[in-house]
Amino acid sequence: MAPVKSESFPQYRSRLLLALILLACHQLGTAQDDFFNAIDVDIASGDASNAQAYSVIGWVTQKVSQGIERPGALFSRQNRELNKIETSFFAQFDTTLDDDFGFRFSAKVFHDEVFRFLDDNEYSSDEISEFRNRFEVRDFYVEKQFDNGFYFKLGNQIVAWGMAEYSRVTDLVNTEDQYTFAQQDLEDLRRQIPAALLSYTAGEWTLDAVITHRAGRNFTAPALDEFDPFIRFRQTGIRLEREHPDDEQEYFFRASTHLSQGDLQLVVGEFNDNALSLRQISASDSISPEFLYGQNRMRAFGASANWAEGSWLYFGELGLHMDRAVIPNFNSVLRQVDGWDEKDQVLSVFGVEYNGFRNLILTFELDSVRTMNHDEFMNADKNQTSFGARAYWTALNEKLKVVAVVNELANDSGHVGRVSVDYNWSDSLEMGLLWVDYGSKPNSIFYNYRNNDILQVHLRYNFQI
């Protein structure tokens, strides 16, 4: 990181707390809208009767996004102007190898022309390096279903567990794309990770074991970008460093079964927290202290279930997350030179979905986090609650789709509203409109991001070979 202008330690102490809080804001408000949560995007490879030895699907997408408000002087973009002119290309290849092993490879290429179109803006080198041209390998795995009930998958993959839409209680395996908040495409939310998955079905139960290696962490925005989690550090002399986890392997186990009117899952895991937390402060008395961040090692035990009754679907999750690093309050920022304190947290979810209307599905979810052994050094309350609501409406034989989401974050720290309208002109051509609104109060940890509202249009061409 390039050095920045220094200022006296008392002057940046308040900024320091805000930046620390923003880095782990997922701990204050676990609720995230459906566009943020993990979803399974494993696409069927085609009709089994097709004698073709392979299949290729993909799409080309063009997005143009307008920033409705002025983000502020801390960010590269400071005016109401375009913030994205992105062209992307996605392709997925499926085939069958010897001994009936399935093979899948998919990748996505991005190019954002906004950095040349608005070259008068002083974009940071990190933004240009990260977003102007990107290539990402997505799926890259082999899989096989054996006759004796075993299933095996090895490689870069997505493992979708849990039932909650807005909170990750038992859905713990994959990392997330957090470059933006509530603006990503559905297929881009969860990130594929290197893993080995072994499943065994015995009677009514299916047992899944997953081992990951170098799974990494959540993707966060680069320096001076509109969702830069360290934005408050950019005007101080603080040096930021990141260390890799001591143990690069993570372990997860799930037992799941189908009930008469629902499903039940039991999950355990030992893993590295996908969000960074402060590990150590060096030279805390100087005007240029060093903050070392890393991924905290955690354990989790949880259960999730759903139950269908007529037009109603009820779902819930309950979990214990152990050794989670928690954010200190203002007066304790410098006290924790050896890293943030670790606490056990009980997470719970209760939700209901109603599909009794024609072409309309309504979903409501209440999430809570209770921190054990809470003390006066913590920033968050002992009990935190958040809420999310979602409406999904279709028309014209499902050619037109409208999704509206409202998410109230924990402790009255902010809200996010999102409305997307998509129209399938044909099987190959889709167009859409997206509006995202952010809100927070002056004392909120999200206050610096309150003016990141956007209006976006996109055009997408799908193909299949």
mmCIF file of N, CA and C in Angstrom, residues 55 166 183 219 257 368 395 406 410 429 441 462 465:
data_model
loop_
_atom_site.group_PDB
_atom_site.id
_atom_site.type_symbol
_atom_site.label_atom_id
_atom_site.label_comp_id
_atom_site.label_asym_id
_atom_site.label_seq_id
_atom_site.Cartn_x
_atom_site.Cartn_y
_atom_site.Cartn_z
ATOM 1 N N SER A 55 -21.286 -30.249 -23.733
ATOM 2 C CA SER A 55 -22.197 -29.124 -23.901
ATOM 3 C C SER A 55 -21.479 -27.855 -23.481
ATOM 4 N N TYR A 166 -31.114 -14.576 4.377
ATOM 5 C CA TYR A 166 -30.390 -13.347 4.713
ATOM 6 C C TYR A 166 -29.226 -13.547 5.679
ATOM 7 N N GLN A 183 -25.472 -5.347 -5.138
ATOM 8 C CA GLN A 183 -25.479 -5.004 -6.563
ATOM 9 C C GLN A 183 -25.015 -6.144 -7.461
ATOM 10 N N PHE A 219 -14.111 -11.511 -1.087
ATOM 11 C CA PHE A 219 -13.556 -10.479 -1.952
ATOM 12 C C PHE A 219 -14.087 -9.122 -1.484
ATOM 13 N N THR A 257 -31.814 -34.938 5.815
ATOM 14 C CA THR A 257 -32.866 -35.890 5.512
ATOM 15 C C THR A 257 -34.122 -35.145 5.100
ATOM 16 N N SER A 368 -31.242 -13.120 14.426
ATOM 17 C CA SER A 368 -30.718 -12.602 15.686
ATOM 18 C C SER A 368 -29.349 -13.197 15.985
ATOM 19 N N ALA A 395 -44.911 -12.257 -14.551
ATOM 20 C CA ALA A 395 -46.037 -12.013 -15.452
ATOM 21 C C ALA A 395 -45.628 -12.397 -16.864
ATOM 22 N N VAL A 406 -36.229 -5.480 0.899
ATOM 23 C CA VAL A 406 -35.928 -4.482 1.922
ATOM 24 C C VAL A 406 -35.201 -5.193 3.056
ATOM 25 N N ALA A 410 -28.949 -4.788 11.668
ATOM 26 C CA ALA A 410 -29.018 -4.867 13.123
ATOM 27 C C ALA A 410 -28.709 -3.527 13.779
ATOM 28 N N LEU A 429 -32.242 -13.568 -25.466
ATOM 29 C CA LEU A 429 -32.026 -12.165 -25.153
ATOM 30 C C LEU A 429 -32.809 -11.746 -23.912
ATOM 31 N N LYS A 441 -27.987 6.553 9.446
ATOM 32 C CA LYS A 441 -27.942 7.759 10.263
ATOM 33 C C LYS A 441 -26.494 8.209 10.448
ATOM 34 N N ASN A 462 -27.757 -14.979 -24.227
ATOM 35 C CA ASN A 462 -27.442 -16.341 -23.808
ATOM 36 C C ASN A 462 -27.231 -17.229 -25.042
ATOM 37 N N ILE A 465 -24.278 -24.436 -27.060
ATOM 38 C CA ILE A 465 -23.710 -25.209 -28.176
ATOM 39 C C ILE A 465 -23.947 -26.694 -27.899
#
